Coordinates of C-alpha atoms and ligand atoms in Angstrom, one line a residue:
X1 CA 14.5 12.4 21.4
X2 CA 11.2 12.2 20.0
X3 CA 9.8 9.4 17.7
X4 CA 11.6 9.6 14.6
X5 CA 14.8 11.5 15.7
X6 CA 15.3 15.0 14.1
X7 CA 14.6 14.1 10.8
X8 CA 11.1 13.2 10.7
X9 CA 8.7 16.7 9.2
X10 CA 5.4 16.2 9.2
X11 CA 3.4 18.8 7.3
X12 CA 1.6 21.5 8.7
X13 CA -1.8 20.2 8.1
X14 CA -0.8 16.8 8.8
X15 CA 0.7 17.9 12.3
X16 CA -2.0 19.9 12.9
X17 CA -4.9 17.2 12.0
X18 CA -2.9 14.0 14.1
X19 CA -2.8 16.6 17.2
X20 CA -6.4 17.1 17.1
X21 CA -7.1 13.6 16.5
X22 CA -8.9 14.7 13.0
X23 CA -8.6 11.9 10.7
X24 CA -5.4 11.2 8.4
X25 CA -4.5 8.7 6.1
X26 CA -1.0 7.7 5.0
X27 CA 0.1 6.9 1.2
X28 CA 2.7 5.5 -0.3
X29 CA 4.9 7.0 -2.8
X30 CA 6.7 3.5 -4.8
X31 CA 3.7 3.6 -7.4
X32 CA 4.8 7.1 -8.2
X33 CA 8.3 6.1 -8.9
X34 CA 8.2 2.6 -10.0
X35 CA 4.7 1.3 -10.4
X36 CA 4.0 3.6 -13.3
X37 CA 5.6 5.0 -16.3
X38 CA 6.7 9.1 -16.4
X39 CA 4.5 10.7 -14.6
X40 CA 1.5 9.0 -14.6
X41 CA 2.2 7.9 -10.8
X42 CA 2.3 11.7 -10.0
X43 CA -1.1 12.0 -11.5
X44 CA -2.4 8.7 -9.5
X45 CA -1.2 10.5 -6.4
X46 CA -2.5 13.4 -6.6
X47 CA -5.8 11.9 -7.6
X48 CA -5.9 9.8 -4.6
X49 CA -5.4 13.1 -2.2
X50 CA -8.3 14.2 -3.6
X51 CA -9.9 11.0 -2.4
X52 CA -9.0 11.5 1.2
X53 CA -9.9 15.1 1.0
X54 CA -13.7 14.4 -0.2
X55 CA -13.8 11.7 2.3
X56 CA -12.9 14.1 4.7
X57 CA -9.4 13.4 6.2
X58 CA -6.1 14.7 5.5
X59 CA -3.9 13.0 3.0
X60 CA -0.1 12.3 3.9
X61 CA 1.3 11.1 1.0
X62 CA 5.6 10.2 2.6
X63 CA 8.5 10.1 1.2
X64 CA 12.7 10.7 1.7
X65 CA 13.4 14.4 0.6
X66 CA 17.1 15.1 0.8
X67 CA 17.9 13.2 3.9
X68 CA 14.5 13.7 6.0
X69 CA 11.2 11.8 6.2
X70 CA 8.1 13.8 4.9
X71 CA 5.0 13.4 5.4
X72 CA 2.7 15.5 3.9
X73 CA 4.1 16.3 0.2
X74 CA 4.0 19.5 -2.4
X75 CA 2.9 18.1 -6.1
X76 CA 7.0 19.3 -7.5
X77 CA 8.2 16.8 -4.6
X78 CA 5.8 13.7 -6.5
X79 CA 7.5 15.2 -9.6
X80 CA 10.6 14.5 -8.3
X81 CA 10.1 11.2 -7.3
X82 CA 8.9 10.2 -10.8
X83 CA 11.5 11.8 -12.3
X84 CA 14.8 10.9 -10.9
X85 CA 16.0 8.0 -12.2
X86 CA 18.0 8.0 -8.8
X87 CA 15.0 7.9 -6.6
X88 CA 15.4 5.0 -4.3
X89 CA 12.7 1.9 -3.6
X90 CA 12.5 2.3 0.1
X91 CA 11.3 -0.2 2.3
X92 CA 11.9 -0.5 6.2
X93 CA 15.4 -1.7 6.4
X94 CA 15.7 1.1 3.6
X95 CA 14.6 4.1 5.5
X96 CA 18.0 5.0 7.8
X97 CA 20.8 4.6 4.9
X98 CA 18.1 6.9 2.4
X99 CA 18.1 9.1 5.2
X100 CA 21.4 9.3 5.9
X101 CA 22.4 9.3 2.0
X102 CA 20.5 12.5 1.5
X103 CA 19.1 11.4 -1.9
X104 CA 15.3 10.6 -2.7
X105 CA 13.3 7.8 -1.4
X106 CA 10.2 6.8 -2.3
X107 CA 8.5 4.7 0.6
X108 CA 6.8 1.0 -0.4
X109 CA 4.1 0.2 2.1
X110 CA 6.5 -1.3 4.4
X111 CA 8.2 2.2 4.8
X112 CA 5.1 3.9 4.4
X113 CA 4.0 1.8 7.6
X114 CA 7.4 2.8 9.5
X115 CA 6.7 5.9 9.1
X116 CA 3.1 5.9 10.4
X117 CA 4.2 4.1 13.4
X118 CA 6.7 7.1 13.8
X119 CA 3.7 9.8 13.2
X120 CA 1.0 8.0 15.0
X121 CA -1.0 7.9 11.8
X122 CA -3.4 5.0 11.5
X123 CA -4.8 4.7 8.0
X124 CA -3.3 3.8 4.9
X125 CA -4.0 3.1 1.3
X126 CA -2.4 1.9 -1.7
X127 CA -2.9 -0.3 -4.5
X128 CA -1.9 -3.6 -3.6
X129 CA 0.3 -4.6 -0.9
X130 CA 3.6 -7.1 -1.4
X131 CA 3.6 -10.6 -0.5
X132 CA 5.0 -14.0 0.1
X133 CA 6.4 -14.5 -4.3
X134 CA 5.5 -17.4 -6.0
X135 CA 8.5 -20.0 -6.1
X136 CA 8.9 -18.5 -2.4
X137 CA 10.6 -22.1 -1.4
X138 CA 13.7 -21.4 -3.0
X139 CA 14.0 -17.4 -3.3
X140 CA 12.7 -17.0 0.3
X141 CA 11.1 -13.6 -2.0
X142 CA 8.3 -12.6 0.8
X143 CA 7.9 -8.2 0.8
X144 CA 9.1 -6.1 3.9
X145 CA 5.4 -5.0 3.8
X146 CA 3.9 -8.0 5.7
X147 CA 6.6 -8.0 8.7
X148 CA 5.8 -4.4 8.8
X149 CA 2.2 -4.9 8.8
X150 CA 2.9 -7.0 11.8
X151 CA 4.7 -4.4 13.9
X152 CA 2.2 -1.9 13.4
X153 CA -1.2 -0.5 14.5
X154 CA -2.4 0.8 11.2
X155 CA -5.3 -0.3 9.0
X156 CA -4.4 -0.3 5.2
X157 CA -6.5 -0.6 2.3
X158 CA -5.8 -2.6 -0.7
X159 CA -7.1 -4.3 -3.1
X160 CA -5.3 -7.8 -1.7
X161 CA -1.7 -9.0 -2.6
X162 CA -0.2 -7.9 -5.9
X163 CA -1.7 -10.7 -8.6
X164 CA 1.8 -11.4 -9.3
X165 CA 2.4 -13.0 -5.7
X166 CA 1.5 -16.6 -4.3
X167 CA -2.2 -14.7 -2.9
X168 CA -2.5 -18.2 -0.7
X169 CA 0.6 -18.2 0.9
X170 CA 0.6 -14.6 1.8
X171 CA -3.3 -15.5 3.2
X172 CA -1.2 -18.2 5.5
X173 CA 1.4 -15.5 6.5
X174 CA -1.3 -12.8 7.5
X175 CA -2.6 -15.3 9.4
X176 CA 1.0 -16.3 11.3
X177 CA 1.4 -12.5 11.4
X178 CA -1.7 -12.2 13.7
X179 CA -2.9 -9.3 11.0
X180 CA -6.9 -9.7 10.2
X181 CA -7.8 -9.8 6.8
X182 CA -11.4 -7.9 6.4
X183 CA -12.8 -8.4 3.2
X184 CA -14.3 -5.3 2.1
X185 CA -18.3 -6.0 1.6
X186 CA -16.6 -9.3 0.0
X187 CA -16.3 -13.3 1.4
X188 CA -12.6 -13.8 -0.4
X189 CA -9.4 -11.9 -0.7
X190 CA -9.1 -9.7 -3.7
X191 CA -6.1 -10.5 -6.3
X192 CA -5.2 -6.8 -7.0
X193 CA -6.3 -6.6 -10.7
X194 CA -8.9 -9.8 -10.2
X195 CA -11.9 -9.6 -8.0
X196 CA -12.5 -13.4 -7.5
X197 CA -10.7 -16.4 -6.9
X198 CA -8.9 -15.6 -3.9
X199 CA -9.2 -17.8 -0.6
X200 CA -11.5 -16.9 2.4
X201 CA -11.0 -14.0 4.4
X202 CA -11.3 -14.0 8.1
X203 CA -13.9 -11.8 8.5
X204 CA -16.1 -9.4 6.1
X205 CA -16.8 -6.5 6.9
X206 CA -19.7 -3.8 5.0
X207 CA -19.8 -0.4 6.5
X208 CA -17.0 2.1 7.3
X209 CA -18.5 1.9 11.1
X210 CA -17.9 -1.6 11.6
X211 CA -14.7 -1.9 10.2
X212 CA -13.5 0.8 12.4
X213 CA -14.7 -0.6 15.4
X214 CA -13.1 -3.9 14.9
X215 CA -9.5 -2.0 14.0
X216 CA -10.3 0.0 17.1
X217 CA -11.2 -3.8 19.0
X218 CA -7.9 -5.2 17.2
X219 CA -6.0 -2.3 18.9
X220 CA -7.0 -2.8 21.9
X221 CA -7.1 -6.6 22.6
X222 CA -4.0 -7.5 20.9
X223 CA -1.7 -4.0 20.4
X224 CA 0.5 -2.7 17.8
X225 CA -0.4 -5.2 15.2
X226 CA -2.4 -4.2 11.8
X227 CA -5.1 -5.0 9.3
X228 CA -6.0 -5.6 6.0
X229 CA -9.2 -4.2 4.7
X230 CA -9.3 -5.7 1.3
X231 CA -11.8 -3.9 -1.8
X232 CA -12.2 -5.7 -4.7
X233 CA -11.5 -3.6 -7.6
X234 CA -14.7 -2.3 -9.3
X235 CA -13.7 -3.2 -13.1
X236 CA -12.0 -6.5 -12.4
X237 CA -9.4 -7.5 -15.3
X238 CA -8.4 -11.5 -15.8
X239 CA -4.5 -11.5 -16.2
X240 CA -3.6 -14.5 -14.8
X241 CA -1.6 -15.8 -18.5
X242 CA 0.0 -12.6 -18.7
X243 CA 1.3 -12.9 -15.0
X244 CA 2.7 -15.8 -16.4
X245 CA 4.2 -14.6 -19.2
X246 CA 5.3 -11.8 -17.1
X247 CA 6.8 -13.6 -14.1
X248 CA 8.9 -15.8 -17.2
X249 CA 10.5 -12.2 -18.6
X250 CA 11.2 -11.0 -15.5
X251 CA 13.3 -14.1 -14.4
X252 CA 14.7 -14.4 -17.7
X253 CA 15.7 -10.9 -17.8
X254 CA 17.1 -11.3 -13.9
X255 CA 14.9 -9.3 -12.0
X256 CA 15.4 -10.2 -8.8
X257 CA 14.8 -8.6 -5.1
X258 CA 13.2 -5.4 -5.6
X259 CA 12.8 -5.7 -9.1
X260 CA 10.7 -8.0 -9.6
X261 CA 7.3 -6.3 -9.0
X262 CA 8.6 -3.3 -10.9
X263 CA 9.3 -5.5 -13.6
X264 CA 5.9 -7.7 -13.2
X265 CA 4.0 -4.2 -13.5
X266 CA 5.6 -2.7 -16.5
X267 CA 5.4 -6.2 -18.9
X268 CA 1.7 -6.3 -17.6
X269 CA 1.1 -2.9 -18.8
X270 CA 2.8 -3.3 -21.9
X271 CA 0.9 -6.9 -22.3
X272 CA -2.7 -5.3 -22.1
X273 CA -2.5 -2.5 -24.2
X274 CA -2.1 -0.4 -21.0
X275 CA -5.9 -2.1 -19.3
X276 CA -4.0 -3.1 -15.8
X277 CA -2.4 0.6 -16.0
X278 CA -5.8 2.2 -15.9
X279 CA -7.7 -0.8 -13.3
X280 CA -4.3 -0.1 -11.1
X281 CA -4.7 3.4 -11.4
X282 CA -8.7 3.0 -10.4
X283 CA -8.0 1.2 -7.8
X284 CA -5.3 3.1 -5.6
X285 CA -7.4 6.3 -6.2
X286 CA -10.6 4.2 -4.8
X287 CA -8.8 2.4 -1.7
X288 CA -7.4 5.7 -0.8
X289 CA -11.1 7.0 -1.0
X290 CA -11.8 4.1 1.4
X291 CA -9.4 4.5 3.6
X292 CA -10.3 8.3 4.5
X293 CA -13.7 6.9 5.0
X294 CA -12.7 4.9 7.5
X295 CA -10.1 7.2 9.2
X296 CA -13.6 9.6 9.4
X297 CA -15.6 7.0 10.9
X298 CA -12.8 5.8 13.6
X299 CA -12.5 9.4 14.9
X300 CA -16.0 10.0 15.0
X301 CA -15.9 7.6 17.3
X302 CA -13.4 9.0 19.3
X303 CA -11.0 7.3 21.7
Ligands
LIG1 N1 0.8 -1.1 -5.4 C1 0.7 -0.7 -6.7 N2 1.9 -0.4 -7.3 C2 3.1 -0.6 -6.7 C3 3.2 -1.0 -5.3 C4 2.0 -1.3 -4.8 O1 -0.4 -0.6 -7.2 O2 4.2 -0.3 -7.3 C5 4.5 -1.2 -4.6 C6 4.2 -1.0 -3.1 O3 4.9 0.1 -2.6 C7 4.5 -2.2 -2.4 C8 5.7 -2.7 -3.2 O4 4.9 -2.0 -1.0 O5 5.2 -2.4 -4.6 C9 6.1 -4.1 -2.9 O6 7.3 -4.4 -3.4 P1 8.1 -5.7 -2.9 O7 7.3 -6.8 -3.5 O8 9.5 -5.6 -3.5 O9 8.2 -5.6 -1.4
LIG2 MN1 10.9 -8.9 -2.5

């Protein structure tokens, strides 16, 4: 049986690009459903293939399409995913019961990662990844996408842990995880919406070549782990009261789980006049951007 069973479909152009070792990068389809409202996410998405496709690689954005992982998506299957009220938050323990329940998925980081593992695809971008939650203590709240990250040997671009999240304690557990965090022509880690105040990364890093050589170096010398290559967003937004405010709602409304950074995002949105929708929106679009760059400069390398 091959990696991912009978039910994984790459695209075409995807299968055809990994065979020949052409560069690909992975994106995740949970902003489309839940980090934006109607179909804005569709829009991000579809904005951020054009990214990967000026950078030069081939995007493939996944998801769970009536019980089978795709990879590789038409615009009506974004659509969709925005538009099903159904559409399922799918992380990695997720994936098999989406699967086998035949309904929509759309895949957080975490899942997105799974699936690259599957497809041998090692570039990814997204917005900002999931982290150890503030308050972390007593909820034990820390996102799928860092064990993930751990287990496998992709590099994903982000602009640092959702500004909602402890971004300190999820620095400590990239570190337990063994997963660098490369700070992206930047000395400290990126709080998603907020360029500064973050802690030290463990290593900076200022060309697409470099960066791929040390992924290529992490590879090698330690396995199937992965990295972080944090970008600081380019219009940087201070939100840290309205995280507050919006951390407060959410736990009074009783978000919990995988509600909470749904939540988080929407009151934020809401709180700004709509300024974190369009920095978020900036942002995912420019780290996918990156990420093909970096996909192009790892194969150019070759193996
Ligand atoms: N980045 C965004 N918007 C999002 C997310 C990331 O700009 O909605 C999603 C990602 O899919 C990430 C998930 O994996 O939120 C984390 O959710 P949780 O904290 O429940 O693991
Ligand atoms: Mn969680």
């Amino acid at each position: 049986m091959p990696a991912g069973g009978d039910v994984l479909d790459l695209s075409a152009e995807v299968g055809e690009a990994l065979a020949a070792g052409r560069p690909v990068v992975a994106l995740e389809t949970t902003l489309v459903s839940h980090g934006f409202p109607g179909t804005r996410g569709v829009a991000v998405a579809l904005e951020s293939e054009l990214r990967v496709r000026a950078a030069g690689a081939v995007p493939a954005t996944v998801a769970v399409v009536d019980g089978r992982i795709r990879v590789g998506l038409a615009a009506d299957v974004l659509e969709r995913l925005a538009a099903s009220p159904a559409t399922r938050k799918a992380g990695p323990r997720d994936l098999a019961s989406c699967v086998a329940g035949g309904g929509l998925g759309s895949t957080t980081v975490g899942g997105t990662l799974a699936v690259c593992r599957l497809a041998g695809i090692r570039f990814m971008g997204t917005g900002g990844i999931g982290g150890v939650h503030r308050g972390f203590a007593r909820t034990l709240d820390i996102s799928a996408d860092l064990a993930q990250m751990a287990r496998t040997p992709a590099l994903v671009v982000a602009s640092g842990p959702k500004s909602l999240l402890d971004v300190q304690a999820t620095a400590e557990l990239l570190e337990s995880l063994g997963v660098p965090v490369l700070g992206w022509r930047t000395d400290t880690l990126p709080r998603f919406y907020t360029a500064s105040g973050g802690p030290a990364v463990s290593a900076r890093v200022d060309s697409a070549a470099e960066a791929a050589r040390i992924a290529r170096l992490h590879w090698q010398l330690t396995g199937g782990s992965g990295l972080l290559v944090a970008r600081p967003p380019s219009r940087s937004l201070d939100v840290d009261e309205p995280t507050e405010q919006a951390l407060e709602e959410a736990q009074r409304a009783g978000a919990v789980g995988q509600a909470v950074t749904p939540a988080v995002l929407a009151y934020l949105h809401q709180a700004t006049g709509g300024a974190t929708l369009e920095v978020n929106a900036e942002l995912i679009a420019d780290n996918a951007g990156l990420a093909a760059e970096l996909a192009v400069a790892y194969a150019a390398v070759g193996q």
